[in-house]
Amino acid sequence: MELDQETLSLLSQLKQKYTKSGQDIKAYLEGLLHANYLNYWDYVEVDTLLTLQKPRTPIKDEVIFIIYHQITELYFRLTLHEMEQIAAQAENIDPDFFAARVKRMNSYFRNLTHSFEIMVDGMDHKQFLKYRMSLLPASGFQSAQYRMIEICATDMIHLVDKDYRNKITFDSSIYDQFEHIYWKAGATELATGKKTLTLTQFEDKYSNRLVELAKEYATKNLWVTFKHMPAEAQQHAELREQLRQFDVNVNVNWPLQHYKSAVRYLHKNPEDIAATGGTNWQKYLPPRFQKRVFYPELWSEKEIEEWGKQGIIDLLTKK
Ligand code: HEM
């Protein structure tokens, strides 16, 4: 069989490629003769993926709870993947590239916010209250990727609990700032005022890793990367808009949908505190109480004052 020009040209390019690494192209061509075709199920690892749902009870809806958490973790992974790409170019980033990557991050979080409906209306209430009790003291609170996204998004000082923000300064060590990070302050047991088991277990597993990440990202988180750009580039309208949207998506929209699910499943239950990590989640979860803002300089004072408010009113007035 005659080989056409295009095939010969490809073979010649391949030969160049393999010769560069001291390899003989003929051995690789022979390997191709025996290799299987790639198929979808191996590439996407579907079989492995479908072994990862392991309910702890025989209650049917628990599998929805597990899969939706897994979906969320994958979206978090996508978000971090974009953040890593931005960080890799932190010293000399093109504002168009920066804006395009933050835009992707926003689309991931928008998908999560919209699909949270599955957690709000998609599980049987009675079933939820049963299997949730078998999962204690585990909680989404222990999602390390969620905490990593926050650390990569901004300077640590913006994650410090609002009651400590005046005492801890930007110059305080990462360790001091991490000690007063907002989620530690929130995770105290209602009954005793002590740290919850949910928190202490999370700290044992992840504190060192998170502090290391915070140190690494002190010079390349999204906000530092933005502030290091030339003054003119910082006026890039699309980039500013995408960063504002990201702030709202992570600190208001997603937390509001999440809070809605806690209200839906836990509010009217007399055991409502027991079915969580033991926190006073009604006071802790609403974004307007926490007032977490990644990029205060991109908002007016009034906007910060109103942070999360309209959303919470809509939520509570909607049946
Ligand atoms: C029916 C569904 C859900 C309910 C009722 C619920 C309830 C709660 C509650 C009560 C807390 C406060 C901490 C605690 O006491 O444990 C919490 C925290 C948290 N949950 Fe969920 N959750 C649900 C689904 C999810 C999902 C799908 C995720 C995705 C990973 C998630 C991630 C988180 C995170 C990141 C926190 C910490 C929030 C913060 O520190 O501001 N939750 N959840």
Tab-separated table of C-alpha atoms and ligand atoms in Angstrom:
chain	number	residue	atom	x	y	z
A	1	MET	CA	0.000	0.000	0.000
A	2	GLU	CA	1.311	3.464	-0.978
A	3	LEU	CA	1.679	6.052	1.812
A	4	ASP	CA	0.300	9.485	0.945
A	5	GLN	CA	2.294	12.703	1.423
A	6	GLU	CA	0.503	13.673	4.604
A	7	THR	CA	1.260	10.321	6.268
A	8	LEU	CA	4.886	10.473	5.194
A	9	SER	CA	5.207	13.975	6.612
A	10	LEU	CA	3.716	12.847	9.937
A	11	LEU	CA	6.114	9.882	10.037
A	12	SER	CA	9.026	12.178	9.414
A	13	GLN	CA	7.930	14.516	12.266
A	14	LEU	CA	7.527	11.514	14.561
A	15	LYS	CA	10.956	10.266	13.630
A	16	GLN	CA	12.407	13.667	14.548
A	17	LYS	CA	10.591	13.602	17.876
A	18	TYR	CA	11.839	10.124	18.833
A	19	THR	CA	15.370	10.694	17.532
A	20	LYS	CA	15.648	13.783	19.748
A	21	SER	CA	15.138	11.565	22.815
A	22	GLY	CA	17.495	8.897	21.421
A	23	GLN	CA	14.612	6.537	20.641
A	24	ASP	CA	14.031	4.324	17.633
A	25	ILE	CA	10.702	5.186	15.987
A	26	LYS	CA	10.366	1.631	14.574
A	27	ALA	CA	10.037	0.128	18.074
A	28	TYR	CA	7.211	2.553	18.869
A	29	LEU	CA	5.451	1.861	15.566
A	30	GLU	CA	5.599	-1.831	16.335
A	31	GLY	CA	4.106	-1.117	19.770
A	32	LEU	CA	1.184	0.600	18.020
A	33	LEU	CA	0.455	-2.626	16.140
A	34	HIS	CA	-0.356	-4.355	19.426
A	35	ALA	CA	-1.900	-1.512	21.433
A	36	ASN	CA	-5.636	-1.409	22.139
A	37	TYR	CA	-7.805	1.459	20.980
A	38	LEU	CA	-8.549	3.943	23.743
A	39	ASN	CA	-12.129	3.786	24.927
A	40	TYR	CA	-14.317	6.138	26.904
A	41	TRP	CA	-14.648	3.977	30.002
A	42	ASP	CA	-10.904	3.579	30.512
A	43	TYR	CA	-10.141	7.217	29.802
A	44	VAL	CA	-12.772	8.596	32.190
A	45	GLU	CA	-12.211	5.737	34.672
A	46	VAL	CA	-15.954	5.217	34.875
A	47	ASP	CA	-15.746	1.839	36.609
A	48	THR	CA	-13.452	3.195	39.323
A	49	LEU	CA	-15.592	6.288	39.709
A	50	LEU	CA	-18.654	4.176	40.311
A	51	THR	CA	-16.963	2.203	43.086
A	52	LEU	CA	-16.532	5.355	45.156
A	53	GLN	CA	-20.068	5.620	46.534
A	54	LYS	CA	-20.193	3.686	49.772
A	55	PRO	CA	-23.275	4.433	51.872
A	56	ARG	CA	-22.967	3.831	55.631
A	57	THR	CA	-26.652	2.904	55.985
A	58	PRO	CA	-29.168	0.973	53.844
A	59	ILE	CA	-31.268	4.171	53.529
A	60	LYS	CA	-31.761	4.827	49.807
A	61	ASP	CA	-31.316	8.615	49.644
A	62	GLU	CA	-27.919	8.519	51.333
A	63	VAL	CA	-26.345	7.780	47.958
A	64	ILE	CA	-27.654	11.127	46.630
A	65	PHE	CA	-25.970	12.858	49.573
A	66	ILE	CA	-22.638	11.146	48.853
A	67	ILE	CA	-22.674	11.688	45.088
A	68	TYR	CA	-23.610	15.353	45.376
A	69	HIS	CA	-20.735	15.948	47.804
A	70	GLN	CA	-18.398	14.194	45.369
A	71	ILE	CA	-19.660	16.340	42.481
A	72	THR	CA	-18.985	19.424	44.611
A	73	GLU	CA	-15.445	18.292	45.416
A	74	LEU	CA	-14.771	17.838	41.680
A	75	TYR	CA	-15.969	21.377	40.966
A	76	PHE	CA	-13.727	22.589	43.800
A	77	ARG	CA	-10.877	20.735	42.101
A	78	LEU	CA	-11.636	22.534	38.826
A	79	THR	CA	-11.648	25.871	40.649
A	80	LEU	CA	-8.278	25.149	42.260
A	81	HIS	CA	-6.927	24.067	38.877
A	82	GLU	CA	-7.683	27.556	37.505
A	83	MET	CA	-6.212	29.175	40.621
A	84	GLU	CA	-2.987	27.191	40.183
A	85	GLN	CA	-2.713	28.422	36.582
A	86	ILE	CA	-3.142	32.033	37.712
A	87	ALA	CA	-0.605	31.591	40.513
A	88	ALA	CA	1.932	30.105	38.094
A	89	GLN	CA	1.915	33.406	36.179
A	90	ALA	CA	1.538	35.682	39.212
A	91	GLU	CA	4.655	37.723	38.523
A	92	ASN	CA	3.723	38.893	35.064
A	93	ILE	CA	0.157	37.946	34.309
A	94	ASP	CA	-1.822	38.991	31.250
A	95	PRO	CA	-5.087	40.550	32.530
A	96	ASP	CA	-7.116	38.909	29.722
A	97	PHE	CA	-5.822	35.480	30.757
A	98	PHE	CA	-6.484	36.291	34.426
A	99	ALA	CA	-10.065	37.410	33.678
A	100	ALA	CA	-10.762	34.344	31.517
A	101	ARG	CA	-9.633	31.970	34.272
A	102	VAL	CA	-11.684	33.733	36.979
A	103	LYS	CA	-14.644	33.619	34.585
A	104	ARG	CA	-14.294	29.825	34.458
A	105	MET	CA	-14.154	29.711	38.264
A	106	ASN	CA	-17.387	31.684	38.348
A	107	SER	CA	-19.092	29.270	35.997
A	108	TYR	CA	-18.093	26.350	38.262
A	109	PHE	CA	-19.504	28.078	41.331
A	110	ARG	CA	-22.664	29.163	39.496
A	111	ASN	CA	-23.265	25.516	38.564
A	112	LEU	CA	-22.800	24.521	42.198
A	113	THR	CA	-25.155	27.213	43.441
A	114	HIS	CA	-27.872	26.239	40.938
A	115	SER	CA	-27.520	22.518	41.474
A	116	PHE	CA	-27.697	22.859	45.257
A	117	GLU	CA	-31.423	22.414	44.666
A	118	ILE	CA	-30.599	18.692	44.754
A	119	MET	CA	-29.641	19.074	48.417
A	120	VAL	CA	-32.570	21.340	49.248
A	121	ASP	CA	-35.450	19.472	47.607
A	122	GLY	CA	-33.941	16.309	46.234
A	123	MET	CA	-33.852	14.090	49.313
A	124	ASP	CA	-36.560	12.705	51.538
A	125	HIS	CA	-36.623	14.687	54.781
A	126	LYS	CA	-37.231	11.722	57.089
A	127	GLN	CA	-34.595	9.596	55.418
A	128	PHE	CA	-32.082	12.456	55.673
A	129	LEU	CA	-32.533	12.846	59.413
A	130	LYS	CA	-31.905	9.124	59.874
A	131	TYR	CA	-28.765	8.575	57.807
A	132	ARG	CA	-27.261	11.939	58.813
A	133	MET	CA	-27.077	10.664	62.398
A	134	SER	CA	-24.954	7.723	61.237
A	135	LEU	CA	-22.386	10.071	59.709
A	136	LEU	CA	-21.405	12.096	62.780
A	137	PRO	CA	-19.104	13.849	63.415
A	138	ALA	CA	-18.332	14.148	59.668
A	139	SER	CA	-19.467	17.424	58.077
A	140	GLY	CA	-18.894	19.336	54.836
A	141	PHE	CA	-17.203	21.726	57.253
A	142	GLN	CA	-14.245	19.350	56.859
A	143	SER	CA	-13.889	19.993	53.111
A	144	ALA	CA	-10.194	20.862	52.775
A	145	GLN	CA	-10.578	21.987	49.170
A	146	TYR	CA	-13.147	24.608	50.226
A	147	ARG	CA	-10.577	26.005	52.682
A	148	MET	CA	-7.851	25.836	50.021
A	149	ILE	CA	-9.961	27.871	47.599
A	150	GLU	CA	-10.316	30.580	50.253
A	151	ILE	CA	-6.577	30.595	50.969
A	152	CYS	CA	-5.720	30.844	47.259
A	153	ALA	CA	-8.319	33.594	46.729
A	154	THR	CA	-7.044	36.315	49.016
A	155	ASP	CA	-4.728	37.470	51.824
A	156	MET	CA	-5.236	35.517	55.049
A	157	ILE	CA	-6.215	38.668	56.929
A	158	HIS	CA	-9.535	38.662	55.036
A	159	LEU	CA	-10.272	35.186	56.389
A	160	VAL	CA	-9.669	36.128	60.004
A	161	ASP	CA	-12.775	36.031	62.182
A	162	LYS	CA	-14.420	39.450	62.091
A	163	ASP	CA	-14.156	39.857	65.883
A	164	TYR	CA	-10.377	39.505	65.644
A	165	ARG	CA	-9.740	41.558	62.517
A	166	ASN	CA	-8.802	44.636	64.588
A	167	LYS	CA	-6.456	42.704	66.857
A	168	ILE	CA	-4.716	40.686	64.163
A	169	THR	CA	-2.983	42.755	61.505
A	170	PHE	CA	-1.745	42.081	58.018
A	171	ASP	CA	1.777	41.912	59.512
A	172	SER	CA	0.894	39.225	62.067
A	173	SER	CA	2.420	35.894	61.208
A	174	ILE	CA	0.523	33.447	59.058
A	175	TYR	CA	0.326	31.226	62.177
A	176	ASP	CA	-1.428	33.951	64.227
A	177	GLN	CA	-3.816	34.680	61.383
A	178	PHE	CA	-4.527	30.987	60.860
A	179	GLU	CA	-5.203	30.545	64.582
A	180	HIS	CA	-8.070	33.040	64.282
A	181	ILE	CA	-9.373	32.013	60.886
A	182	TYR	CA	-13.156	32.478	60.823
A	183	TRP	CA	-14.087	28.813	60.656
A	184	LYS	CA	-12.215	27.923	63.843
A	185	ALA	CA	-14.086	30.611	65.719
A	186	GLY	CA	-17.402	29.262	64.441
A	187	ALA	CA	-16.763	25.639	65.307
A	188	THR	CA	-17.349	25.621	69.030
A	189	GLU	CA	-19.799	23.319	70.770
A	190	LEU	CA	-22.949	25.071	71.826
A	191	ALA	CA	-23.126	23.174	75.090
A	192	THR	CA	-19.549	23.527	76.354
A	193	GLY	CA	-17.886	26.314	74.346
A	194	LYS	CA	-15.125	23.813	73.452
A	195	LYS	CA	-13.848	23.110	69.937
A	196	THR	CA	-16.082	20.562	68.222
A	197	LEU	CA	-14.740	17.101	67.437
A	198	THR	CA	-15.490	17.915	63.778
A	199	LEU	CA	-12.954	20.763	64.051
A	200	THR	CA	-10.247	19.011	66.082
A	201	GLN	CA	-10.215	16.050	63.709
A	202	PHE	CA	-9.986	18.398	60.734
A	203	GLU	CA	-7.133	20.326	62.384
A	204	ASP	CA	-5.212	17.123	63.105
A	205	LYS	CA	-5.403	16.083	59.477
A	206	TYR	CA	-5.090	19.368	57.597
A	207	SER	CA	-3.704	22.289	59.700
A	208	ASN	CA	-0.072	21.812	58.676
A	209	ARG	CA	-0.958	21.460	55.020
A	210	LEU	CA	-3.204	24.536	55.077
A	211	VAL	CA	-0.579	26.685	56.828
A	212	GLU	CA	1.998	25.606	54.244
A	213	LEU	CA	-0.417	26.508	51.460
A	214	ALA	CA	-1.091	29.900	53.082
A	215	LYS	CA	2.644	30.604	53.251
A	216	GLU	CA	3.066	29.590	49.620
A	217	TYR	CA	0.109	31.670	48.428
A	218	ALA	CA	1.030	34.773	50.489
A	219	THR	CA	2.916	35.909	47.382
A	220	LYS	CA	0.643	34.538	44.653
A	221	ASN	CA	-2.969	34.430	45.791
A	222	LEU	CA	-5.489	36.042	43.447
A	223	TRP	CA	-5.559	39.345	45.300
A	224	VAL	CA	-1.764	39.719	45.530
A	225	THR	CA	-1.519	38.793	41.857
A	226	PHE	CA	-4.069	41.498	41.022
A	227	LYS	CA	-2.321	44.137	43.163
A	228	HIS	CA	1.057	43.364	41.598
A	229	MET	CA	-0.225	44.177	38.128
A	230	PRO	CA	0.604	47.639	36.734
A	231	ALA	CA	-1.944	50.304	37.779
A	232	GLU	CA	-3.432	50.440	34.291
A	233	ALA	CA	-3.961	46.682	34.139
A	234	GLN	CA	-5.755	46.831	37.492
A	235	GLN	CA	-8.433	48.917	35.777
A	236	HIS	CA	-9.248	45.987	33.420
A	237	ALA	CA	-13.053	46.140	33.631
A	238	GLU	CA	-13.758	42.494	32.870
A	239	LEU	CA	-11.189	41.280	35.402
A	240	ARG	CA	-12.579	43.526	38.149
A	241	GLU	CA	-16.090	42.336	37.348
A	242	GLN	CA	-15.094	38.651	37.399
A	243	LEU	CA	-13.302	39.069	40.745
A	244	ARG	CA	-16.380	40.780	42.219
A	245	GLN	CA	-18.572	37.978	40.929
A	246	PHE	CA	-16.244	35.390	42.413
A	247	ASP	CA	-16.433	37.155	45.776
A	248	VAL	CA	-20.233	37.019	45.672
A	249	ASN	CA	-20.375	33.468	44.335
A	250	VAL	CA	-18.127	32.024	47.050
A	251	ASN	CA	-19.078	34.260	49.957
A	252	VAL	CA	-22.791	34.893	49.403
A	253	ASN	CA	-24.550	32.852	46.717
A	254	TRP	CA	-23.185	29.384	47.454
A	255	PRO	CA	-23.331	29.869	51.266
A	256	LEU	CA	-26.958	31.044	50.980
A	257	GLN	CA	-28.032	27.977	49.015
A	258	HIS	CA	-26.133	25.811	51.463
A	259	TYR	CA	-27.759	27.556	54.418
A	260	LYS	CA	-31.126	26.972	52.756
A	261	SER	CA	-30.508	23.218	52.873
A	262	ALA	CA	-29.575	23.388	56.564
A	263	VAL	CA	-32.783	25.312	57.280
A	264	ARG	CA	-34.795	22.833	55.198
A	265	TYR	CA	-33.528	19.698	56.910
A	266	LEU	CA	-32.431	20.755	60.370
A	267	HIS	CA	-34.453	23.776	61.419
A	268	LYS	CA	-37.694	22.207	62.595
A	269	ASN	CA	-36.070	19.164	64.034
A	270	PRO	CA	-35.798	19.303	67.830
A	271	GLU	CA	-32.519	17.398	67.501
A	272	ASP	CA	-31.249	19.946	64.996
A	273	ILE	CA	-27.996	20.693	66.773
A	274	ALA	CA	-27.184	17.016	67.265
A	275	ALA	CA	-27.446	16.284	63.534
A	276	THR	CA	-24.520	18.615	62.773
A	277	GLY	CA	-21.013	19.035	64.100
A	278	GLY	CA	-22.674	20.511	67.213
A	279	THR	CA	-22.234	24.148	66.157
A	280	ASN	CA	-24.735	26.930	66.395
A	281	TRP	CA	-25.052	26.835	62.627
A	282	GLN	CA	-28.004	29.261	62.558
A	283	LYS	CA	-25.637	31.982	63.792
A	284	TYR	CA	-22.591	30.680	61.948
A	285	LEU	CA	-23.687	29.909	58.389
A	286	PRO	CA	-25.569	33.034	57.155
A	287	PRO	CA	-23.162	35.142	55.045
A	288	ARG	CA	-24.390	38.422	56.468
A	289	PHE	CA	-23.217	37.386	59.963
A	290	GLN	CA	-19.806	36.211	58.809
A	291	LYS	CA	-19.228	39.053	56.335
A	292	ARG	CA	-16.494	37.247	54.510
A	293	VAL	CA	-15.205	39.437	51.677
A	294	PHE	CA	-12.187	38.435	49.616
A	295	TYR	CA	-11.725	41.774	47.847
A	296	PRO	CA	-12.939	44.675	50.054
A	297	GLU	CA	-11.182	47.222	47.823
A	298	LEU	CA	-13.445	46.283	44.908
A	299	TRP	CA	-16.614	47.165	46.863
A	300	SER	CA	-18.091	50.369	48.230
A	301	GLU	CA	-18.594	50.758	51.992
A	302	LYS	CA	-22.334	50.509	51.474
A	303	GLU	CA	-22.018	47.305	49.472
A	304	ILE	CA	-19.941	45.751	52.247
A	305	GLU	CA	-22.422	46.921	54.847
A	306	GLU	CA	-25.238	45.261	52.899
A	307	TRP	CA	-23.194	42.073	52.327
A	308	GLY	CA	-25.522	39.109	51.976
A	309	LYS	CA	-28.541	40.981	53.281
A	310	GLN	CA	-30.950	41.063	50.352
A	311	GLY	CA	-30.229	37.424	49.673
A	312	ILE	CA	-31.065	36.408	53.202
A	313	ILE	CA	-34.290	38.405	53.171
A	314	ASP	CA	-35.334	36.730	49.896
A	315	LEU	CA	-34.501	33.388	51.392
A	316	LEU	CA	-36.446	33.808	54.587
A	317	THR	CA	-39.530	35.338	52.963
A	318	LYS	CA	-39.666	32.583	50.328
A	319	LYS	CA	-41.512	29.508	51.528
B	1	HEM	C1	-28.585	18.618	53.082
B	1	HEM	C2	-27.392	19.069	52.840
B	1	HEM	C3	-26.514	19.792	53.826
B	1	HEM	C4	-26.766	20.198	55.123
B	1	HEM	C5	-28.056	20.057	55.914
B	1	HEM	C6	-25.565	20.821	55.620
B	1	HEM	C7	-25.396	21.347	56.899
B	1	HEM	C8	-24.269	21.977	57.370
B	1	HEM	C9	-24.101	22.534	58.692
B	1	HEM	C10	-25.134	22.515	59.795
B	1	HEM	C11	-22.862	23.103	58.754
B	1	HEM	C12	-22.225	23.836	59.959
B	1	HEM	C13	-21.104	23.034	60.536
B	1	HEM	C14	-21.629	21.870	61.329
B	1	HEM	O1	-22.263	22.101	62.351
B	1	HEM	O2	-21.389	20.731	60.879
B	1	HEM	C15	-22.243	22.902	57.471
B	1	HEM	C16	-20.999	23.370	57.118
B	1	HEM	C17	-20.438	23.210	55.869
B	1	HEM	N1	-20.909	22.405	54.843
B	1	HEM	FE1	-22.746	21.606	54.737
B	1	HEM	N2	-24.602	20.804	54.622
B	1	HEM	C18	-25.146	20.174	53.525
B	1	HEM	C19	-24.522	19.918	52.323
B	1	HEM	C20	-23.254	20.289	52.009
B	1	HEM	C21	-22.587	20.020	50.756
B	1	HEM	C22	-23.192	19.276	49.563
B	1	HEM	C23	-21.344	20.522	50.837
B	1	HEM	C24	-20.299	20.435	49.770
B	1	HEM	C25	-19.042	20.099	50.009
B	1	HEM	C26	-21.209	21.165	52.147
B	1	HEM	C27	-20.102	21.845	52.591
B	1	HEM	C28	-20.041	22.511	53.791
B	1	HEM	C29	-18.963	23.442	54.135
B	1	HEM	C30	-17.795	23.840	53.237
B	1	HEM	C31	-19.237	23.885	55.431
B	1	HEM	C32	-18.434	24.924	56.201
B	1	HEM	C33	-19.046	26.296	55.879
B	1	HEM	C34	-18.349	27.434	56.580
B	1	HEM	O3	-17.369	27.221	57.302
B	1	HEM	O4	-18.811	28.604	56.405
B	1	HEM	N3	-22.399	20.984	52.825
B	1	HEM	N4	-23.114	22.204	56.652
